[in-house]
Short mmCIF file of C-alpha atoms in Angstrom, two decimals:
data_model
loop_
_atom_site.label_atom_id
_atom_site.label_comp_id
_atom_site.label_asym_id
_atom_site.label_seq_id
_atom_site.Cartn_x
_atom_site.Cartn_y
_atom_site.Cartn_z
CA MET A 26 -0.07 0.02 -0.06
CA LYS A 27 2.84 2.41 0.81
CA LYS A 28 4.52 1.63 -2.45
CA ALA A 29 1.51 2.64 -4.38
CA THR A 30 1.03 5.98 -2.57
CA ASP A 31 4.77 6.73 -3.11
CA ARG A 32 4.40 6.02 -6.80
CA ARG A 33 1.24 8.18 -6.94
CA LYS A 34 3.01 11.11 -5.27
CA ASN A 35 5.91 10.75 -7.73
CA ILE A 36 3.59 10.85 -10.72
CA ILE A 37 1.78 13.83 -9.25
CA SER A 38 4.92 15.72 -8.68
CA HIS A 39 6.10 15.05 -12.34
CA VAL A 40 2.78 16.05 -13.73
CA LYS A 41 2.72 19.25 -11.73
CA GLY A 42 6.43 20.02 -13.02
CA THR A 43 5.48 19.55 -16.46
CA LEU A 44 2.36 21.47 -16.32
CA ASP A 45 4.26 24.39 -14.70
CA THR A 46 6.86 24.43 -17.45
CA ILE A 47 4.22 24.23 -20.26
CA LEU A 48 2.14 27.15 -18.66
CA ARG A 49 5.35 29.24 -18.18
CA VAL A 50 6.41 28.66 -21.78
CA GLU A 51 2.88 29.33 -23.07
CA ALA A 52 2.45 32.52 -21.07
CA ASN A 53 5.72 33.94 -22.26
CA SER A 54 5.29 33.25 -25.90
CA ALA A 55 3.45 35.21 -28.58
CA SER A 56 1.62 33.74 -31.58
CA CYS A 57 1.29 35.01 -35.08
CA CYS A 58 -1.04 34.01 -37.67
CA ILE A 59 -1.28 35.02 -41.32
CA ILE A 60 -4.56 34.68 -43.00
CA TYR A 61 -4.88 34.67 -46.80
CA GLU A 62 -8.31 35.73 -47.99
CA PRO A 63 -8.63 35.82 -51.80
CA GLU A 64 -11.30 37.71 -53.50
CA SER A 65 -14.51 35.84 -53.93
CA PRO A 66 -15.49 34.66 -57.41
CA LYS A 67 -18.23 36.56 -59.43
CA GLY A 68 -20.49 33.51 -59.28
CA LEU A 69 -21.02 33.73 -55.55
CA SER A 70 -22.76 37.15 -55.74
CA LYS A 71 -26.13 35.40 -56.85
CA PHE A 72 -25.94 33.59 -53.15
CA LYS A 73 -25.69 36.88 -51.13
CA ARG A 74 -28.75 38.15 -49.24
CA LYS A 75 -30.51 40.84 -50.63
CA THR A 76 -30.83 43.87 -48.09
CA LYS A 77 -33.09 46.77 -48.45
#
């Protein structure tokens, strides 16, 4: 029984350390995203809603 609780504490400490590291890296990094949006084809105009 004691061996199982020691193993569990060991796993918990490793998981905690890993999550702390991941959170630190994610909080200190910036992300960038480039989105390419081409012009819509002329044929799509017939599907647009008509507004008054």
